[in-house]
Each structure stands twice: as C-alpha cells, then as structure tokens.
GROMACS .gro file of C-alpha atoms in nm:
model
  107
    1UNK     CA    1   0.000   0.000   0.000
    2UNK     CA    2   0.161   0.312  -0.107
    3UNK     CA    3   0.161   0.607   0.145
    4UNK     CA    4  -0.032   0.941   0.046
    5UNK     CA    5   0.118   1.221  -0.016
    6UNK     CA    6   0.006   1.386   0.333
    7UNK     CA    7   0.150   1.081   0.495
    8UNK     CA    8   0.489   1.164   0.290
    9UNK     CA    9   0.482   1.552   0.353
   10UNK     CA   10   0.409   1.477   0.749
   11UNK     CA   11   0.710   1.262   0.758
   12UNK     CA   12   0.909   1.499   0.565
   13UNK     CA   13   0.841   1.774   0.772
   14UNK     CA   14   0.915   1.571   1.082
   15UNK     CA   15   1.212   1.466   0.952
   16UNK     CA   16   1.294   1.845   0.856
   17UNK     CA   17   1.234   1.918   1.244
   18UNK     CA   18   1.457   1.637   1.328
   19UNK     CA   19   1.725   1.741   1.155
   20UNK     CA   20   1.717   2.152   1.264
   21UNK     CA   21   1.700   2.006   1.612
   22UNK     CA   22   1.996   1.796   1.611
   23UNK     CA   23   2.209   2.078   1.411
   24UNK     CA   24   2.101   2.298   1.657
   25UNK     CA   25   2.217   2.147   1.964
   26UNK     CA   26   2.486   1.976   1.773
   27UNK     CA   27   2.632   2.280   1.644
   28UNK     CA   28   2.434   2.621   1.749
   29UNK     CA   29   2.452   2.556   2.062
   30UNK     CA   30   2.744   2.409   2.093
   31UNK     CA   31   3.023   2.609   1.965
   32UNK     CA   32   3.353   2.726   2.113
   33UNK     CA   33   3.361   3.071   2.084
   34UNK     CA   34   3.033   3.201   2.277
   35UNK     CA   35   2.944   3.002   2.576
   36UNK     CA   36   2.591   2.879   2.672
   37UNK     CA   37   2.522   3.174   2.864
   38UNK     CA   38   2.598   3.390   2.556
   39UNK     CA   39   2.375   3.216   2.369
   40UNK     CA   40   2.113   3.257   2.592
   41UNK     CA   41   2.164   3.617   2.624
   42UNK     CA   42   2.122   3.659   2.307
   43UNK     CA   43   1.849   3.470   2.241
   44UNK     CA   44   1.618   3.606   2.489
   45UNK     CA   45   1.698   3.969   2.391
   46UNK     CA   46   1.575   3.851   2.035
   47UNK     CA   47   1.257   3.717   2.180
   48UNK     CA   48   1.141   3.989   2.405
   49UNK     CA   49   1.209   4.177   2.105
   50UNK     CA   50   1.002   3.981   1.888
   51UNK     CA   51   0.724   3.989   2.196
   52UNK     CA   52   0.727   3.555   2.211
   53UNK     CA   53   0.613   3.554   2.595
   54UNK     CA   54   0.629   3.151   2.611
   55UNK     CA   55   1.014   3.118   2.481
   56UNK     CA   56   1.113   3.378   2.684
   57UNK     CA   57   0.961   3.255   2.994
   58UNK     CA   58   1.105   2.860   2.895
   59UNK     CA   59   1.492   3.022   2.837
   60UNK     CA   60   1.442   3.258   3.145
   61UNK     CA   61   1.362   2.924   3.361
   62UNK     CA   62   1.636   2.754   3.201
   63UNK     CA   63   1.913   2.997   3.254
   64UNK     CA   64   1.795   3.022   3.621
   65UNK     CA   65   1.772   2.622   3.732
   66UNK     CA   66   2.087   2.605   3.539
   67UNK     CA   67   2.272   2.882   3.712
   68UNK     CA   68   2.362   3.087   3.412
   69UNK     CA   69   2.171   3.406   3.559
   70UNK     CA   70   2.107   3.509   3.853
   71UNK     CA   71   1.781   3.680   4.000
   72UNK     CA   72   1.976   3.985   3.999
   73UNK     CA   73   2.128   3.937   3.692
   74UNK     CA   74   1.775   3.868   3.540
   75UNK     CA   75   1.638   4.206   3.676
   76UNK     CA   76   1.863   4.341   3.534
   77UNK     CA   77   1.828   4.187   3.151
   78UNK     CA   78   1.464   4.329   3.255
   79UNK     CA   79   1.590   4.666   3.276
   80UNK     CA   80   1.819   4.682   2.971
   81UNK     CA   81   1.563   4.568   2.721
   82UNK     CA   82   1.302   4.770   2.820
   83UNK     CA   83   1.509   5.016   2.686
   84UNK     CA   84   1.526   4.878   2.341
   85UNK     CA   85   1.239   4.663   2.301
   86UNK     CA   86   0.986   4.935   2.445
   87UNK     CA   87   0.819   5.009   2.771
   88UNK     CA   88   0.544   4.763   2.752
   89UNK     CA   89   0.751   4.463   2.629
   90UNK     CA   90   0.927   4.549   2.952
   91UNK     CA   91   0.630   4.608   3.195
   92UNK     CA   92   0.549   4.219   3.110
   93UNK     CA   93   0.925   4.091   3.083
   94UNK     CA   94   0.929   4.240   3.477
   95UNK     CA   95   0.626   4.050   3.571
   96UNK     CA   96   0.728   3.763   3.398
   97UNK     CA   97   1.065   3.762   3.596
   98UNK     CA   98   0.935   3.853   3.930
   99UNK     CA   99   0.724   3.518   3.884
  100UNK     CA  100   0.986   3.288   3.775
  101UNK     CA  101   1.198   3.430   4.114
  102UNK     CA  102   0.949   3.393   4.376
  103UNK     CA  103   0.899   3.039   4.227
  104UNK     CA  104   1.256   2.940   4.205
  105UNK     CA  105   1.315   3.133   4.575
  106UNK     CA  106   0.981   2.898   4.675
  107UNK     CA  107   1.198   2.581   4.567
   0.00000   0.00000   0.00000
C-alpha cells in the first residue's frame, strides 16, 4: 500500500524538524567561541524583542535552574531591554521575571 502524499509531507516535515533540532544542539549551541550563557543572552533579547512571551519565559527558567543568571542578573536583563524593546515589552518581561523568582526562591 503506497503512502499518500500527506502521509509523505508529514514525515518529511518531521524529519525536517529532526534534523534543525539535532544541528542545533549539535552545532548552534554548541560552539567554542560564545558560551551557553551567551547564547542565551542573546536569544532572549531577540525574543522579548520579537514579543514571544512563552520562549522567553522557557529560556528565562532555564538559565535560572541552570545557574547561568542570577535573579539579579535577570532584573537586570529586565531593565536593559526595556530600553530597546519598548516600555510595555518590559512592563510584562518584569512581571514575567518577578514570577519565575518567587517560584525558584519557593523551591
């Protein structure tokens, strides 16, 4: 029985997802040059700036369990993007981060 071509273009695109993910841990993420932290920096400045609440929230968690930042380090991302990603971007980015501390102070 011969698959149909939605069958075909699901697996492609899974296989497609497979593949970014494994070059992007593999590689992206991975590198020499900038360190994890780095990477992180950068790409939560990119999604504040691009207003993606969820990612943010999932990287900002990350980087704190994992001891990349620091509450005080994270206010203070808070403070510096407001500045460049706009007032109300910020107003949520400070809520957001006040959360994610009291629950990470809470254990």
């Amino acid at each position: 029985m011969s698959d149909s071509i939605d069958d075909l273009d699901r697996r492609a695109r899974g296989m497609k997802f497979g593949i970014t993910v494994e070059h992007m841990f593999a590689q992206v993420w991975s590198g020499e040059t900038l360190t994890v932290r780095d990477r992180r920096l950068l790409l939560v400045g990119l999604l504040v700036g691009e207003g993606m609440r969820e990612e943010v929230e999932l990287q900002l968690d990350a980087a704190l369990r994992t001891g990349e930042l620091t509450p005080a380090e994270l206010r203070e991302i808070v403070v510096f993007l407001t500045h460049y990603a706009g007032w109300p971007r910020g107003a949520k980015l400070n809520a957001q981060v006040e959360e994610l501390i009291d629950r990470f102070m809470r254990g």
